[in-house]
């Protein structure tokens, strides 16, 4: 999860944020890390670029991108499915 | 029209109130880069992360200007830029190629447009008033200024924030360098006019001005006239344009204390300035400014800022390493970009 946090920080250019500053279960959007809709698009691109995962169903977005843990679980599930 | 306040980020220490108190910053090479402030004082860190360097420079210069003018909400915002936001454009286009036109990140695309800086300022101020960006090569600043003047004259606005922004990034510098626009090898900016060789030095900057219809009693200067002309046939045509401009404003060269010219050290394009020194400008003190900011399409905004600063005090700042023969009450700014785009601004002390 630490790698994923680093990737999120790099993709979103989060200033003065270190991987350890982001809690595994901290909400990414609004009240948590304060991300917005443009960041959501950046996270979709991150999944595609880093993990070759294309989010096919947009309804999945809110659950996938809720926290770093939900993102990591989605990535793991997708990788297991494809292996 | 009155210049109430300014904000300027340039390759010199021009940002902040102590600006111009020091000797000019010397550069060796053919590219000058802006001296940037700590942006956290001016921009919310949450917003900074999405802003490229030129956006930060533009927004910070604008905020500094509005702060000095004590204007919370300008009636209009007009900006001029020839290149737009090159860093984001380069990033976006690079990724288009790298990822075969797929997986494009939205931020670089959104921030790459020429109106980004004007829009960012509007968003930060929650200002829904008139907001227009001019992308007219080396007339971009002048046309943004002209729009502001018209808005003020027609009483559509009482105060307008006007700015000019252009940056130089590695790919654009490489491309322009290939065209032979910049001097080869190392050249000192402080020796720019002595080289007498082809090419100039690259520059960049973000200059903002708060223009108002009414005087405040503490303005930098009064803008008396503005004129642009394109590709004059020769010296006679240029002289005719300048004389006509002065005549329209009921001013003669004898009424002008200082001419600030856009001479840039390029032997291929500086000849008209030299000729004008022998004729129309012969009896008037002249100063150049592009050794301080470099050459770029909206560099005239730096000259405009310099003229305003000089008129506020009546003295030539130390930065220019010259002294005024008499108190400066009226300045003519004459800029020519690559011999094609010519602009004239007439400014007077308040």
Coordinates of C-alpha atoms in Angstrom, one line a residue:
Chain A
X1 CA 0.0 0.0 0.0
X2 CA 3.0 2.3 0.6
X3 CA 3.8 2.1 -3.1
X4 CA 0.3 2.9 -4.1
X5 CA 0.3 5.9 -1.7
X6 CA 3.6 7.1 -3.4
X7 CA 2.0 6.7 -6.8
X8 CA -1.1 8.7 -5.7
X9 CA 1.1 11.5 -4.4
X10 CA 3.1 11.6 -7.6
X11 CA 0.1 11.4 -9.9
X12 CA -1.8 14.2 -8.0
X13 CA 1.3 16.2 -7.2
X14 CA 0.2 16.4 -3.6
X15 CA 2.4 19.1 -2.0
X16 CA 4.1 18.3 1.3
X17 CA 2.3 15.0 1.7
X18 CA 4.3 11.8 2.5
X19 CA 3.0 8.3 2.1
X20 CA 2.8 7.9 5.9
X21 CA 0.5 10.9 6.1
X22 CA -2.2 9.1 4.3
X23 CA -4.1 6.6 6.4
X24 CA -5.0 3.2 4.8
X25 CA -8.7 3.8 5.6
X26 CA -8.7 7.6 5.4
X27 CA -11.3 8.8 2.9
X28 CA -9.6 10.1 -0.3
X29 CA -12.3 12.5 -1.3
X30 CA -14.0 15.5 0.3
X31 CA -13.4 15.4 4.1
X32 CA -10.4 13.1 4.0
X33 CA -7.5 14.0 1.6
X34 CA -9.8 16.6 0.0
X35 CA -9.6 15.2 -3.6
X36 CA -12.1 16.3 -6.2
X37 CA -13.5 15.1 -9.6
X38 CA -10.4 16.0 -11.6
X39 CA -8.4 13.9 -9.1
X40 CA -10.8 11.0 -9.7
X41 CA -9.9 11.1 -13.4
X42 CA -6.2 11.2 -12.5
X43 CA -6.7 8.1 -10.4
X44 CA -8.4 6.3 -13.3
X45 CA -5.4 7.1 -15.4
X46 CA -3.1 5.9 -12.7
X47 CA -4.9 2.5 -12.6
X48 CA -4.5 2.2 -16.3
X49 CA -0.9 3.3 -16.5
X50 CA 0.5 1.5 -13.5
X51 CA -1.7 -1.6 -13.3
X52 CA -3.3 -1.9 -16.8
X53 CA -6.7 -1.8 -15.1
X54 CA -9.5 -0.1 -17.1
X55 CA -12.4 0.9 -14.9
X56 CA -15.2 -0.3 -17.2
X57 CA -18.2 0.5 -14.9
X58 CA -18.2 4.1 -13.7
X59 CA -20.6 3.1 -10.9
X60 CA -17.7 1.2 -9.3
X61 CA -15.7 4.4 -8.9
X62 CA -17.0 5.7 -5.6
X63 CA -16.3 2.3 -3.9
X64 CA -13.0 1.7 -5.6
X65 CA -11.6 5.2 -4.8
X66 CA -13.0 5.4 -1.3
X67 CA -9.7 4.8 0.5
X68 CA -6.2 3.6 -0.3
X69 CA -7.2 0.2 1.1
X70 CA -10.3 -0.1 -1.3
X71 CA -8.1 0.8 -4.2
X72 CA -5.4 -1.7 -3.2
X73 CA -8.1 -4.4 -2.8
X74 CA -9.5 -3.6 -6.2
X75 CA -6.1 -3.8 -7.8
X76 CA -5.3 -7.2 -6.1
X77 CA -8.7 -8.6 -7.1
X78 CA -8.1 -7.5 -10.6
X79 CA -4.6 -9.0 -10.8
X80 CA -5.8 -12.3 -9.3
X81 CA -8.6 -12.5 -11.9
X82 CA -6.0 -12.0 -14.7
X83 CA -3.3 -14.4 -13.4
Chain B
X1 CA -6.7 55.7 -17.4
X2 CA -4.6 55.3 -14.2
X3 CA -2.1 52.6 -13.2
X4 CA -3.0 52.1 -9.5
X5 CA -0.9 49.1 -8.8
X6 CA 1.5 46.6 -10.3
X7 CA 2.8 43.0 -9.7
X8 CA 5.8 41.7 -11.6
X9 CA 7.7 38.5 -11.6
X10 CA 10.7 38.6 -13.9
X11 CA 14.3 37.5 -14.2
X12 CA 15.1 40.5 -11.9
X13 CA 14.1 41.1 -8.3
X14 CA 11.0 42.9 -9.2
X15 CA 8.5 41.2 -7.0
X16 CA 7.5 43.0 -3.8
X17 CA 7.8 46.5 -2.5
X18 CA 11.6 46.6 -2.2
X19 CA 11.8 46.0 -6.0
X20 CA 14.5 47.8 -7.9
X21 CA 16.5 48.7 -4.9
X22 CA 19.4 46.6 -6.1
X23 CA 21.8 46.3 -9.0
X24 CA 20.6 44.2 -11.9
X25 CA 20.9 40.4 -11.7
X26 CA 23.6 39.3 -14.1
X27 CA 23.2 36.1 -16.3
X28 CA 25.6 34.3 -18.5
X29 CA 24.1 32.4 -21.3
X30 CA 21.2 33.1 -23.7
X31 CA 18.3 32.4 -21.4
X32 CA 17.0 34.3 -18.5
X33 CA 14.7 32.7 -15.9
X34 CA 12.3 34.4 -13.6
X35 CA 13.1 34.8 -9.9
X36 CA 10.1 33.3 -8.2
X37 CA 8.7 34.1 -4.7
X38 CA 7.4 31.6 -2.1
X39 CA 4.0 31.0 -3.6
X40 CA 2.5 29.7 -0.4
X41 CA 2.0 33.3 0.7
X42 CA -0.2 34.0 -2.2
X43 CA -1.8 30.7 -3.3
X44 CA -3.6 28.0 -1.3
X45 CA -1.3 24.9 -1.3
X46 CA -4.3 22.8 -2.4
X47 CA -4.4 24.9 -5.6
X48 CA -0.7 25.1 -6.1
X49 CA -0.3 21.4 -6.8
X50 CA -2.3 21.7 -10.1
X51 CA -0.5 24.9 -11.2
X52 CA 2.5 24.8 -13.5
X53 CA 5.3 27.4 -13.0
X54 CA 3.8 30.0 -15.4
X55 CA 0.4 29.7 -13.7
X56 CA 1.9 30.3 -10.3
X57 CA 3.9 33.3 -11.6
X58 CA 0.8 34.8 -13.2
X59 CA -1.5 34.2 -10.2
X60 CA 1.1 35.5 -7.7
X61 CA 1.8 38.6 -9.8
X62 CA -1.9 39.3 -10.1
X63 CA -2.6 38.8 -6.4
X64 CA 0.3 41.1 -5.5
X65 CA -1.2 43.7 -7.8
X66 CA -4.7 43.4 -6.4
X67 CA -3.3 43.6 -2.9
X68 CA -1.5 46.8 -3.6
X69 CA -4.5 48.3 -5.3
X70 CA -6.7 47.2 -2.4
X71 CA -9.2 45.7 -5.0
X72 CA -10.9 42.6 -3.8
X73 CA -13.0 42.0 -6.9
X74 CA -11.9 43.6 -10.2
X75 CA -14.7 44.6 -12.6
X76 CA -12.8 42.8 -15.4
X77 CA -9.7 40.7 -16.0
X78 CA -7.9 40.8 -19.3
X79 CA -4.7 38.9 -20.0
X80 CA -2.3 38.6 -22.9
X81 CA 0.0 35.7 -23.7
X82 CA 1.6 34.5 -26.9
X83 CA 2.7 31.1 -25.8
X84 CA 0.1 30.2 -23.1
X85 CA 1.0 27.6 -20.6
X86 CA 3.8 25.8 -22.4
X87 CA 4.8 23.4 -19.6
X88 CA 1.4 21.8 -19.5
X89 CA 1.0 21.9 -23.3
X90 CA 4.4 20.1 -23.5
X91 CA 3.3 17.5 -20.9
X92 CA 0.0 16.9 -22.5
X93 CA 1.3 16.6 -26.1
X94 CA 4.2 14.4 -24.8
X95 CA 1.8 12.0 -23.2
X96 CA -0.4 11.9 -26.3
X97 CA 2.6 10.6 -28.2
X98 CA 3.9 8.4 -25.3
X99 CA 0.6 6.7 -24.7
X100 CA -0.6 6.6 -28.2
X101 CA -3.4 9.1 -27.6
X102 CA -4.8 7.1 -24.7
X103 CA -4.5 7.5 -20.9
X104 CA -4.3 11.2 -21.1
X105 CA -4.2 13.0 -17.7
X106 CA -6.9 15.7 -17.5
X107 CA -5.0 18.2 -15.4
X108 CA -2.3 19.1 -18.0
X109 CA -4.9 19.4 -20.7
X110 CA -7.2 21.7 -18.6
X111 CA -4.3 23.9 -17.5
X112 CA -2.7 24.1 -21.0
X113 CA -5.1 26.6 -22.5
X114 CA -4.1 30.2 -23.1
X115 CA -6.8 31.5 -20.8
X116 CA -5.8 29.4 -17.8
X117 CA -4.2 32.2 -15.8
X118 CA -7.1 34.6 -16.2
X119 CA -9.5 31.8 -15.4
X120 CA -7.5 30.7 -12.3
X121 CA -7.5 34.3 -11.0
X122 CA -11.2 34.5 -11.6
X123 CA -11.8 31.2 -9.8
X124 CA -9.6 32.1 -6.8
X125 CA -11.4 35.5 -6.4
X126 CA -14.8 33.9 -7.2
X127 CA -15.0 36.6 -9.8
X128 CA -17.6 36.0 -12.5
X129 CA -17.0 39.4 -14.2
X130 CA -15.7 39.9 -17.7
X131 CA -12.6 37.8 -18.3
X132 CA -10.9 37.7 -21.6
X133 CA -7.5 36.4 -22.8
X134 CA -5.7 37.7 -25.9
X135 CA -3.4 35.5 -27.9
X136 CA -2.1 37.9 -30.5
X137 CA 1.6 37.1 -30.6
X138 CA 3.6 40.2 -29.8
X139 CA 0.4 42.3 -29.6
X140 CA -1.1 40.1 -26.9
X141 CA -0.4 42.4 -24.0
X142 CA -1.2 45.6 -26.0
X143 CA -4.6 44.1 -27.0
X144 CA -5.4 43.1 -23.4
X145 CA -4.5 46.6 -22.4
X146 CA -6.6 48.1 -25.2
X147 CA -9.6 46.0 -24.1
X148 CA -9.1 47.3 -20.5
X149 CA -8.9 50.9 -21.8
X150 CA -12.2 50.5 -23.8
X151 CA -14.0 48.9 -20.8
X152 CA -12.9 51.9 -18.6
X153 CA -13.7 54.5 -21.2
X154 CA -17.1 53.1 -21.9
X155 CA -17.8 52.9 -18.2
X156 CA -18.3 49.1 -18.4
X157 CA -15.8 48.9 -15.5
X158 CA -14.2 51.1 -12.9
X159 CA -11.1 49.0 -12.4
X160 CA -9.6 46.3 -14.6
X161 CA -6.8 43.8 -13.8
X162 CA -4.6 43.6 -16.9
X163 CA -1.7 41.1 -17.3
X164 CA 0.8 39.6 -19.6
X165 CA 2.3 36.2 -19.1
X166 CA 4.8 34.2 -21.1
X167 CA 7.3 31.4 -20.2
X168 CA 10.2 29.7 -21.8
X169 CA 10.5 26.0 -21.3
X170 CA 13.2 23.6 -22.6
X171 CA 11.4 22.4 -25.7
X172 CA 10.3 25.9 -26.8
X173 CA 13.8 27.2 -26.1
X174 CA 15.3 24.4 -28.2
X175 CA 12.9 25.0 -31.1
X176 CA 13.3 28.8 -31.1
X177 CA 17.1 28.4 -30.7
X178 CA 17.1 26.3 -33.9
X179 CA 15.6 29.3 -35.7
X180 CA 18.6 31.4 -34.7
X181 CA 16.6 33.7 -32.5
X182 CA 19.0 33.5 -29.6
X183 CA 22.7 34.4 -29.6
X184 CA 25.0 31.4 -29.8
X185 CA 27.2 30.6 -26.8
X186 CA 27.5 32.6 -23.6
X187 CA 26.6 36.2 -23.5
X188 CA 26.2 38.4 -20.4
X189 CA 22.8 40.1 -20.3
X190 CA 24.6 43.2 -19.0
X191 CA 26.6 43.3 -22.2
X192 CA 23.7 42.5 -24.5
X193 CA 23.8 45.7 -26.6
X194 CA 27.6 45.6 -27.1
X195 CA 27.8 42.3 -28.9
X196 CA 26.5 43.5 -32.3
X197 CA 25.8 39.9 -33.3
X198 CA 22.7 38.2 -34.6
X199 CA 20.2 36.9 -32.1
X200 CA 19.1 38.0 -28.6
X201 CA 18.5 36.3 -25.2
X202 CA 15.4 34.4 -24.2
X203 CA 13.2 35.7 -21.4
X204 CA 9.9 35.3 -19.7
X205 CA 7.8 37.1 -17.2
X206 CA 4.4 37.8 -15.5
X207 CA 3.4 41.4 -15.2
X208 CA 0.0 42.6 -13.9
X209 CA -1.5 46.1 -13.6
X210 CA -4.6 47.5 -11.9
X211 CA -6.0 50.1 -14.2
X212 CA -8.7 52.5 -13.1
X213 CA -10.8 55.1 -14.7
X214 CA -10.4 57.6 -11.8
X215 CA -7.3 58.7 -10.1
X216 CA -6.7 57.6 -6.5
X217 CA -4.0 60.2 -5.6
X218 CA -1.4 57.5 -5.2
X219 CA -1.2 56.1 -8.7
X220 CA 1.9 55.0 -10.5
X221 CA 1.2 56.8 -13.8
X222 CA -1.5 57.8 -16.2
X223 CA -1.8 56.0 -19.5
X224 CA -2.2 58.7 -22.2
X225 CA -2.1 56.6 -25.3
X226 CA -1.6 53.2 -26.9
X227 CA -0.9 52.3 -30.5
X228 CA 0.2 49.2 -32.4
X229 CA 1.3 48.9 -36.0
X230 CA 2.4 45.9 -38.1
X231 CA 5.3 45.5 -40.5
X232 CA 6.0 49.1 -41.4
X233 CA 7.6 49.6 -44.8
X234 CA 10.8 51.2 -43.4
X235 CA 12.2 53.9 -41.2
X236 CA 10.1 56.6 -42.7
X237 CA 6.9 54.6 -42.2
X238 CA 7.9 53.9 -38.6
X239 CA 8.6 57.6 -38.0
X240 CA 5.3 58.5 -39.5
X241 CA 3.5 56.1 -37.1
X242 CA 5.3 57.5 -34.1
X243 CA 4.8 61.1 -35.1
X244 CA 1.2 60.5 -35.9
X245 CA 0.7 58.8 -32.5
X246 CA 2.3 61.7 -30.6
X247 CA 0.3 64.2 -32.7
X248 CA -3.0 62.5 -31.9
X249 CA -2.2 63.0 -28.2
X250 CA -1.1 66.6 -28.7
X251 CA 2.5 65.8 -27.6
X252 CA 5.8 66.4 -29.3
X253 CA 9.2 64.7 -28.7
X254 CA 10.2 67.8 -26.7
X255 CA 7.4 66.9 -24.2
X256 CA 8.9 63.5 -23.6
X257 CA 11.5 63.1 -20.9
X258 CA 12.4 59.5 -21.5
X259 CA 12.1 56.9 -24.3
X260 CA 12.2 53.3 -23.2
X261 CA 12.9 51.1 -26.2
X262 CA 12.6 47.4 -26.7
X263 CA 16.1 47.1 -28.2
X264 CA 17.2 43.5 -27.7
X265 CA 20.8 43.3 -28.9
X266 CA 19.9 41.5 -32.1
X267 CA 21.9 43.1 -34.9
X268 CA 19.2 41.9 -37.4
X269 CA 16.4 43.8 -35.7
X270 CA 18.0 46.7 -33.7
X271 CA 18.8 48.8 -36.7
X272 CA 15.5 50.8 -36.6
X273 CA 16.2 51.7 -33.0
X274 CA 19.6 53.0 -34.0
X275 CA 18.1 55.0 -36.9
X276 CA 15.5 56.5 -34.6
X277 CA 18.2 57.5 -32.3
X278 CA 19.7 59.5 -35.2
X279 CA 16.3 61.1 -36.0
X280 CA 13.1 61.3 -34.0
X281 CA 14.6 60.2 -30.6
X282 CA 17.9 62.1 -31.1
X283 CA 17.3 64.8 -28.4
X284 CA 15.6 62.5 -25.8
X285 CA 17.2 60.3 -23.2
X286 CA 16.7 56.6 -24.0
X287 CA 16.8 53.5 -21.9
X288 CA 16.6 49.8 -22.9
X289 CA 15.0 47.1 -20.8
X290 CA 15.4 43.7 -22.5
X291 CA 18.8 43.0 -20.9
X292 CA 16.8 42.8 -17.7
X293 CA 13.9 40.5 -18.8
X294 CA 15.1 38.9 -22.0
X295 CA 13.1 38.8 -25.2
X296 CA 9.6 37.2 -25.4
X297 CA 6.4 38.2 -27.2
X298 CA 4.9 40.0 -24.2
X299 CA 8.2 41.6 -23.0
X300 CA 6.6 45.0 -23.6
X301 CA 4.7 44.5 -20.4
X302 CA 8.0 44.6 -18.5
X303 CA 8.8 47.9 -20.2
X304 CA 5.3 49.2 -19.3
X305 CA 5.9 48.2 -15.7
X306 CA 9.3 49.9 -15.8
X307 CA 7.9 53.1 -17.2
X308 CA 5.2 53.1 -14.5
X309 CA 7.8 52.6 -11.8
X310 CA 10.0 55.4 -13.1
X311 CA 7.0 57.8 -13.3
X312 CA 5.9 57.1 -9.8
X313 CA 9.2 58.4 -8.4
X314 CA 10.4 60.6 -11.3
X315 CA 13.8 58.9 -11.0
X316 CA 15.4 56.1 -12.9
X317 CA 16.0 53.1 -10.6
X318 CA 19.4 51.8 -9.8
X319 CA 18.5 48.6 -11.7
X320 CA 19.0 50.5 -15.0
X321 CA 22.4 52.0 -14.0
X322 CA 21.5 55.4 -15.5
X323 CA 20.4 58.7 -14.1
X324 CA 17.8 61.0 -15.4
X325 CA 18.9 64.3 -17.0
X326 CA 15.7 65.8 -15.5
X327 CA 12.7 64.6 -13.5
X328 CA 10.8 62.1 -15.6
X329 CA 7.3 63.3 -16.1
X330 CA 6.4 61.6 -19.4
X331 CA 7.6 58.4 -21.0
X332 CA 7.3 56.9 -24.4
X333 CA 7.6 53.2 -24.5
X334 CA 8.5 51.9 -28.0
X335 CA 8.8 48.2 -28.6
X336 CA 9.4 46.2 -31.7
X337 CA 9.3 42.4 -31.8
X338 CA 11.3 40.9 -34.6
X339 CA 10.7 44.0 -36.7
X340 CA 7.1 43.1 -37.4
X341 CA 5.1 43.9 -34.3
X342 CA 5.5 47.5 -33.1
X343 CA 3.8 49.1 -30.1
X344 CA 3.8 52.6 -28.5
X345 CA 2.6 53.5 -25.1
X346 CA 2.5 57.0 -23.8
X347 CA 2.6 57.3 -20.0
X348 CA 2.7 60.4 -17.8
X349 CA 3.2 61.1 -14.1
X350 CA 0.1 61.8 -12.1

